[in-house]
């Protein structure tokens, strides 16, 4: 089982430089305060942004997160369905900047935003 399956989210590329991640919050995602752990939200953002970066980088490329910043606006609880929309903001030859917005499905409430810098390189065989 891979990390993504373990955490319970899905990611799909929706266009060059764009990706969407989705998740339904369960008890497994909660912190001791009873709301979704910020690290779980950050993981979804990192993964969605990474997919967006690689989708725009071209064949045979991969990426690594160099830095990431998160801002949290509201919490999520079990049963909430979350969507992360990630996109590339600026792409250089080896450095790419991306952002991700996390919303709760249904009411569209903004829960968090992530911004990150990625290093792009050739995929190792």
PDB file of C-alpha atoms in Angstrom:
ATOM      1  CA  UNK A   1       0.000   0.000   0.000  1.00  0.00           C
ATOM      2  CA  UNK A   2       1.373   3.410  -0.939  1.00  0.00           C
ATOM      3  CA  UNK A   3       1.332   6.528   1.200  1.00  0.00           C
ATOM      4  CA  UNK A   4      -1.543   8.077  -0.734  1.00  0.00           C
ATOM      5  CA  UNK A   5      -3.711   4.989  -0.199  1.00  0.00           C
ATOM      6  CA  UNK A   6      -2.803   4.978   3.478  1.00  0.00           C
ATOM      7  CA  UNK A   7      -3.916   8.595   3.909  1.00  0.00           C
ATOM      8  CA  UNK A   8      -7.086   8.162   1.849  1.00  0.00           C
ATOM      9  CA  UNK A   9      -6.912  10.925  -0.744  1.00  0.00           C
ATOM     10  CA  UNK A  10      -6.947  10.811  -4.530  1.00  0.00           C
ATOM     11  CA  UNK A  11      -5.127  13.094  -6.977  1.00  0.00           C
ATOM     12  CA  UNK A  12      -5.812  13.692 -10.638  1.00  0.00           C
ATOM     13  CA  UNK A  13      -4.091  15.940 -13.149  1.00  0.00           C
ATOM     14  CA  UNK A  14      -6.678  18.170 -14.788  1.00  0.00           C
ATOM     15  CA  UNK A  15      -4.377  19.952 -17.218  1.00  0.00           C
ATOM     16  CA  UNK A  16      -0.761  20.964 -17.694  1.00  0.00           C
ATOM     17  CA  UNK A  17       0.306  22.536 -14.417  1.00  0.00           C
ATOM     18  CA  UNK A  18      -2.989  21.788 -12.632  1.00  0.00           C
ATOM     19  CA  UNK A  19      -4.153  19.012 -10.313  1.00  0.00           C
ATOM     20  CA  UNK A  20      -7.043  18.287  -7.954  1.00  0.00           C
ATOM     21  CA  UNK A  21      -6.954  16.159  -4.785  1.00  0.00           C
ATOM     22  CA  UNK A  22     -10.022  14.915  -2.931  1.00  0.00           C
ATOM     23  CA  UNK A  23     -10.587  13.344   0.464  1.00  0.00           C
ATOM     24  CA  UNK A  24     -13.360  12.510   2.896  1.00  0.00           C
ATOM     25  CA  UNK A  25     -12.277  13.225   6.473  1.00  0.00           C
ATOM     26  CA  UNK A  26     -12.456  10.218   8.812  1.00  0.00           C
ATOM     27  CA  UNK A  27     -11.584   9.661  12.466  1.00  0.00           C
ATOM     28  CA  UNK A  28      -8.151   8.477  11.278  1.00  0.00           C
ATOM     29  CA  UNK A  29      -7.322  12.048  10.166  1.00  0.00           C
ATOM     30  CA  UNK A  30      -8.105  13.790  13.456  1.00  0.00           C
ATOM     31  CA  UNK A  31      -5.772  15.455  15.918  1.00  0.00           C
ATOM     32  CA  UNK A  32      -6.353  15.227  19.650  1.00  0.00           C
ATOM     33  CA  UNK A  33      -8.672  18.257  19.400  1.00  0.00           C
ATOM     34  CA  UNK A  34     -11.107  16.265  17.267  1.00  0.00           C
ATOM     35  CA  UNK A  35     -10.529  18.122  13.981  1.00  0.00           C
ATOM     36  CA  UNK A  36      -8.513  17.181  10.913  1.00  0.00           C
ATOM     37  CA  UNK A  37      -4.782  17.292  11.593  1.00  0.00           C
ATOM     38  CA  UNK A  38      -2.994  20.128   9.801  1.00  0.00           C
ATOM     39  CA  UNK A  39      -0.335  17.704   8.634  1.00  0.00           C
ATOM     40  CA  UNK A  40      -2.950  15.678   6.754  1.00  0.00           C
ATOM     41  CA  UNK A  41      -4.110  18.826   4.971  1.00  0.00           C
ATOM     42  CA  UNK A  42      -0.503  19.778   4.198  1.00  0.00           C
ATOM     43  CA  UNK A  43       0.136  16.293   2.792  1.00  0.00           C
ATOM     44  CA  UNK A  44      -2.773  16.653   0.366  1.00  0.00           C
ATOM     45  CA  UNK A  45      -1.541  20.079  -0.718  1.00  0.00           C
ATOM     46  CA  UNK A  46       2.035  18.895  -1.214  1.00  0.00           C
ATOM     47  CA  UNK A  47       0.909  15.926  -3.290  1.00  0.00           C
ATOM     48  CA  UNK A  48      -1.513  17.938  -5.437  1.00  0.00           C
ATOM     49  CA  UNK A  49       1.085  20.641  -6.073  1.00  0.00           C
ATOM     50  CA  UNK A  50       3.706  17.996  -6.907  1.00  0.00           C
ATOM     51  CA  UNK A  51       1.366  16.421  -9.462  1.00  0.00           C
ATOM     52  CA  UNK A  52       0.667  19.852 -10.965  1.00  0.00           C
ATOM     53  CA  UNK A  53       4.391  20.588 -11.193  1.00  0.00           C
ATOM     54  CA  UNK A  54       5.294  17.291 -12.854  1.00  0.00           C
ATOM     55  CA  UNK A  55       2.342  17.509 -15.268  1.00  0.00           C
ATOM     56  CA  UNK A  56       3.763  20.728 -16.646  1.00  0.00           C
ATOM     57  CA  UNK A  57       7.434  19.745 -16.536  1.00  0.00           C
ATOM     58  CA  UNK A  58       7.453  17.339 -19.454  1.00  0.00           C
ATOM     59  CA  UNK A  59       8.147  13.652 -19.953  1.00  0.00           C
ATOM     60  CA  UNK A  60      10.810  11.977 -17.856  1.00  0.00           C
ATOM     61  CA  UNK A  61      10.741  14.645 -15.134  1.00  0.00           C
ATOM     62  CA  UNK A  62      10.061  14.389 -11.420  1.00  0.00           C
ATOM     63  CA  UNK A  63      10.005  16.926  -8.605  1.00  0.00           C
ATOM     64  CA  UNK A  64      10.930  17.336  -4.973  1.00  0.00           C
ATOM     65  CA  UNK A  65       9.506  19.862  -2.537  1.00  0.00           C
ATOM     66  CA  UNK A  66      12.171  22.396  -1.551  1.00  0.00           C
ATOM     67  CA  UNK A  67       9.952  24.440   0.769  1.00  0.00           C
ATOM     68  CA  UNK A  68       6.273  24.692   1.644  1.00  0.00           C
ATOM     69  CA  UNK A  69       4.197  27.121   3.677  1.00  0.00           C
ATOM     70  CA  UNK A  70       0.659  26.528   4.939  1.00  0.00           C
ATOM     71  CA  UNK A  71      -2.001  28.910   6.253  1.00  0.00           C
ATOM     72  CA  UNK A  72      -5.103  27.469   7.935  1.00  0.00           C
ATOM     73  CA  UNK A  73      -8.411  29.354   7.978  1.00  0.00           C
ATOM     74  CA  UNK A  74     -10.950  26.832   9.321  1.00  0.00           C
ATOM     75  CA  UNK A  75     -11.123  23.233  10.518  1.00  0.00           C
ATOM     76  CA  UNK A  76     -12.598  20.060   9.037  1.00  0.00           C
ATOM     77  CA  UNK A  77     -14.389  17.251  10.866  1.00  0.00           C
ATOM     78  CA  UNK A  78     -15.282  13.636  10.039  1.00  0.00           C
ATOM     79  CA  UNK A  79     -17.665  13.431   7.106  1.00  0.00           C
ATOM     80  CA  UNK A  80     -16.403  16.622   5.465  1.00  0.00           C
ATOM     81  CA  UNK A  81     -15.447  16.206   1.808  1.00  0.00           C
ATOM     82  CA  UNK A  82     -12.406  18.302   0.899  1.00  0.00           C
ATOM     83  CA  UNK A  83     -11.043  19.432  -2.452  1.00  0.00           C
ATOM     84  CA  UNK A  84      -7.548  20.777  -3.094  1.00  0.00           C
ATOM     85  CA  UNK A  85      -7.000  22.703  -6.323  1.00  0.00           C
ATOM     86  CA  UNK A  86      -3.320  23.094  -7.138  1.00  0.00           C
ATOM     87  CA  UNK A  87      -1.661  25.022  -9.925  1.00  0.00           C
ATOM     88  CA  UNK A  88       1.757  26.109 -11.076  1.00  0.00           C
ATOM     89  CA  UNK A  89       2.307  29.841 -10.578  1.00  0.00           C
ATOM     90  CA  UNK A  90       5.701  30.184 -12.270  1.00  0.00           C
ATOM     91  CA  UNK A  91       7.964  27.601 -13.829  1.00  0.00           C
ATOM     92  CA  UNK A  92      11.665  27.951 -14.513  1.00  0.00           C
ATOM     93  CA  UNK A  93      13.983  25.289 -15.893  1.00  0.00           C
ATOM     94  CA  UNK A  94      14.670  23.655 -12.502  1.00  0.00           C
ATOM     95  CA  UNK A  95      12.588  25.632  -9.996  1.00  0.00           C
ATOM     96  CA  UNK A  96       8.782  25.766  -9.973  1.00  0.00           C
ATOM     97  CA  UNK A  97       6.415  27.708  -7.707  1.00  0.00           C
ATOM     98  CA  UNK A  98       2.928  26.351  -7.008  1.00  0.00           C
ATOM     99  CA  UNK A  99      -0.101  27.066  -4.837  1.00  0.00           C
ATOM    100  CA  UNK A 100      -2.971  24.972  -3.493  1.00  0.00           C
ATOM    101  CA  UNK A 101      -6.365  26.027  -2.156  1.00  0.00           C
ATOM    102  CA  UNK A 102      -8.300  23.701   0.159  1.00  0.00           C
ATOM    103  CA  UNK A 103     -12.096  24.013   0.295  1.00  0.00           C
ATOM    104  CA  UNK A 104     -14.902  22.080   1.899  1.00  0.00           C
ATOM    105  CA  UNK A 105     -17.350  20.681  -0.641  1.00  0.00           C
ATOM    106  CA  UNK A 106     -20.942  21.728  -0.137  1.00  0.00           C
ATOM    107  CA  UNK A 107     -20.449  25.213   1.264  1.00  0.00           C
ATOM    108  CA  UNK A 108     -17.165  25.986  -0.561  1.00  0.00           C
ATOM    109  CA  UNK A 109     -15.577  27.323   2.612  1.00  0.00           C
ATOM    110  CA  UNK A 110     -11.845  28.008   2.347  1.00  0.00           C
ATOM    111  CA  UNK A 111      -9.990  25.845   4.894  1.00  0.00           C
ATOM    112  CA  UNK A 112      -6.323  26.333   4.013  1.00  0.00           C
ATOM    113  CA  UNK A 113      -3.842  27.517   1.428  1.00  0.00           C
ATOM    114  CA  UNK A 114      -0.392  26.196   0.623  1.00  0.00           C
ATOM    115  CA  UNK A 115       2.437  27.650  -1.425  1.00  0.00           C
ATOM    116  CA  UNK A 116       5.563  25.731  -2.312  1.00  0.00           C
ATOM    117  CA  UNK A 117       8.802  25.737  -4.242  1.00  0.00           C
ATOM    118  CA  UNK A 118       9.747  22.580  -6.121  1.00  0.00           C
ATOM    119  CA  UNK A 119      12.987  21.434  -7.710  1.00  0.00           C
ATOM    120  CA  UNK A 120      12.474  19.653 -11.040  1.00  0.00           C
ATOM    121  CA  UNK A 121      14.946  17.075 -12.311  1.00  0.00           C
ATOM    122  CA  UNK A 122      15.191  14.082 -14.633  1.00  0.00           C
ATOM    123  CA  UNK A 123      13.583  10.940 -13.274  1.00  0.00           C
ATOM    124  CA  UNK A 124      16.182   8.341 -12.308  1.00  0.00           C
ATOM    125  CA  UNK A 125      15.818   4.941 -13.958  1.00  0.00           C
TER     126      UNK A 125
END
